Coordinates of C-alpha atoms in Angstrom, one line a residue:
M1 CA -38.1 -2.4 101.1
K2 CA -34.5 -2.0 100.2
K3 CA -31.8 0.2 101.8
N4 CA -29.4 2.7 100.4
E5 CA -26.1 3.5 101.9
I6 CA -25.5 7.2 101.9
S7 CA -22.4 9.0 103.1
L8 CA -22.7 12.4 105.0
D9 CA -19.5 14.5 104.8
G10 CA -17.6 11.3 103.9
N11 CA -17.5 10.3 107.5
Q12 CA -20.7 8.7 108.4
D13 CA -22.6 5.9 106.4
V14 CA -26.3 5.9 107.0
S15 CA -28.7 3.1 106.0
V16 CA -32.0 4.6 104.9
P17 CA -35.0 2.4 104.2
I18 CA -36.9 3.5 101.0
D19 CA -39.9 1.8 99.4
D20 CA -39.8 0.7 95.9
D21 CA -42.4 3.4 95.2
E22 CA -40.7 5.9 92.9
D23 CA -42.3 9.0 94.6
D24 CA -40.8 8.0 97.9
A25 CA -37.4 7.3 96.4
S26 CA -37.3 10.6 94.7
H27 CA -38.2 12.4 97.9
V28 CA -35.4 10.7 99.7
Q29 CA -33.0 11.5 96.9
V30 CA -33.9 15.2 97.1
Y31 CA -33.8 15.0 100.8
F32 CA -30.3 13.8 100.8
E33 CA -29.0 16.0 98.0
K34 CA -29.6 19.0 100.3
G35 CA -27.4 17.4 103.0
V36 CA -28.5 19.7 105.8
Y37 CA -31.9 18.1 106.2
A38 CA -30.3 14.6 106.3
A39 CA -27.9 15.8 109.0
V40 CA -30.7 17.3 111.0
E41 CA -32.8 14.1 110.8
I42 CA -29.7 12.1 112.0
D43 CA -29.1 14.5 114.7
S44 CA -32.8 14.1 115.9
I45 CA -32.6 10.2 116.0
V46 CA -29.2 10.3 117.7
G47 CA -30.5 12.9 120.2
V48 CA -33.5 10.7 121.2
I49 CA -31.3 7.6 121.5
A50 CA -28.6 9.5 123.5
D51 CA -31.2 11.0 125.9
K52 CA -32.7 7.6 126.4
I53 CA -29.4 5.8 127.1
N54 CA -28.3 8.7 129.5
L55 CA -31.6 8.5 131.4
E56 CA -31.4 4.7 131.6
E57 CA -28.0 4.9 133.1
K58 CA -28.9 7.6 135.6
L59 CA -32.2 5.8 136.7
G60 CA -30.7 2.3 136.7
K61 CA -33.6 1.0 134.7
K62 CA -34.6 0.1 131.1
L63 CA -37.1 2.6 129.5
M64 CA -39.8 0.9 127.6
I65 CA -41.8 2.3 124.6
D66 CA -44.9 2.9 126.8
D67 CA -43.0 5.0 129.4
P68 CA -44.6 8.5 129.7
I69 CA -41.2 10.2 128.9
I70 CA -40.7 8.6 125.5
P71 CA -42.9 11.1 123.5
W72 CA -41.2 13.9 125.5
L73 CA -37.7 12.6 124.3
V74 CA -38.9 12.9 120.7
R75 CA -40.5 16.3 121.2
H76 CA -37.4 17.7 122.9
A77 CA -35.1 16.4 120.3
S78 CA -36.8 18.5 117.6
W79 CA -37.1 21.5 119.9
R80 CA -33.3 21.2 120.6
I81 CA -32.4 20.9 116.9
N82 CA -34.3 24.1 116.0
R83 CA -32.4 26.0 118.6
F84 CA -28.9 24.5 118.6
V85 CA -28.1 22.8 115.3
E86 CA -25.9 25.0 113.1
L87 CA -27.0 25.4 109.5
P88 CA -24.5 26.0 106.7
D89 CA -24.9 29.8 107.2
H90 CA -23.7 29.3 110.8
H91 CA -27.0 30.1 112.4
S92 CA -29.9 28.0 113.8
A93 CA -33.3 27.7 112.5
Y94 CA -34.4 29.6 115.6
F95 CA -32.3 32.5 114.5
H96 CA -33.9 32.5 111.1
T97 CA -37.4 32.8 112.7
R98 CA -36.6 35.2 115.6
G99 CA -33.5 37.1 114.5
V100 CA -31.5 36.1 117.5
E101 CA -29.8 32.9 118.7
Y102 CA -31.5 31.1 121.6
S103 CA -30.2 31.9 125.1
G104 CA -32.7 30.3 127.4
V105 CA -31.8 28.0 130.3
V106 CA -32.1 24.3 129.6
C107 CA -32.0 21.4 132.1
V108 CA -31.0 17.8 131.4
M109 CA -33.8 15.7 130.0
G110 CA -35.4 13.6 132.7
E111 CA -33.7 15.2 135.7
Q112 CA -35.6 16.0 138.8
V113 CA -36.1 19.7 139.4
M114 CA -38.1 22.1 141.6
G115 CA -40.6 24.2 139.7
K116 CA -42.3 27.3 141.0
M117 CA -46.0 27.0 140.7
P118 CA -47.9 29.8 138.9
S119 CA -49.8 31.9 141.6
E120 CA -53.2 30.9 140.2
K121 CA -52.4 27.2 140.7
R122 CA -51.1 27.4 144.2
G123 CA -53.5 26.4 147.0
G124 CA -53.2 29.6 149.0
K125 CA -50.3 31.4 150.7
F126 CA -49.8 28.7 153.3
V127 CA -49.0 26.1 150.6
S128 CA -45.4 25.7 149.2
Q129 CA -45.0 27.5 145.9
W130 CA -42.4 24.9 144.8
V131 CA -43.2 21.4 143.4
R132 CA -40.9 18.5 142.5
G133 CA -41.1 17.1 139.1
I134 CA -39.2 15.7 136.1
W135 CA -37.9 18.1 133.5
V136 CA -39.0 17.0 130.0
G137 CA -38.3 20.1 127.9
K138 CA -39.4 23.7 127.1
S139 CA -42.5 25.2 125.6
S140 CA -42.1 26.5 122.0
M141 CA -44.8 29.1 122.7
N142 CA -43.5 30.9 125.7
D143 CA -40.2 29.2 126.5
S144 CA -41.5 28.1 130.0
H145 CA -40.1 24.8 131.4
V146 CA -42.3 21.6 131.1
M147 CA -42.3 19.3 134.0
L148 CA -44.0 16.0 134.7
I149 CA -45.5 15.8 138.2
P150 CA -47.6 13.1 139.9
T151 CA -50.7 14.9 138.7
G152 CA -49.7 15.4 135.1
A153 CA -47.6 17.7 132.7
M154 CA -47.3 21.3 133.8
E155 CA -45.6 24.4 132.6
M156 CA -43.4 26.4 135.0
R157 CA -41.6 29.8 134.4
T158 CA -39.0 29.1 137.1
V159 CA -37.2 25.9 137.9
Q160 CA -34.3 25.1 140.2
R161 CA -32.0 22.1 139.9
V162 CA -31.7 19.8 143.0
T163 CA -28.6 18.3 144.5
P164 CA -27.0 15.6 142.4
N165 CA -27.9 12.7 144.7
I166 CA -31.5 13.1 144.2
Q167 CA -31.6 14.2 140.6
Y168 CA -32.6 10.8 139.3
D169 CA -34.9 9.0 141.6
P170 CA -36.6 6.0 139.9
V171 CA -39.4 5.7 142.4
F172 CA -40.4 9.4 141.9
F173 CA -39.9 9.0 138.2
E174 CA -42.5 6.2 138.1
K175 CA -45.0 8.5 139.8
C176 CA -44.9 11.2 137.2
Y177 CA -46.8 11.2 133.9
G178 CA -48.2 13.3 131.2
L179 CA -48.2 13.6 127.3
P180 CA -47.2 16.4 125.1
W181 CA -50.5 16.5 123.3

């Protein structure tokens, strides 16, 4: 495997591993000639790394590859790119599919929030309708918030942020799990 140095906008050099196989090399060449796709892939990788570093700083612990939040970091990076990365025509991919720019509410990846349970999942009227969880993104299907709670991943239509002193609790973080698939 060899590496090519490619400059995007003359400001940033990127090392891209490509196989000696001609098909792969030509695919990478076409990929980078378009420029936009290269920038989006770079944004995706940078987004995952930035979210991981931010979360590690806030939690005060190193995230490992088998932590339940890692697949959510990758999923959220692509979700965020589709809604917020501006293409050459000054619109996002979301705009091109829906006809409007995205205007939903987004929390910080990995922060602790309170989610309002759907009425069918509550345990009756005497049980609290709010549950504490870790915000890991939004659903592409219905724009609901996705949270990790101690019983697994769950979608919520409404979330509220908590006070800054408890937004990142490493003990609670360890109790929550769930996968995007």
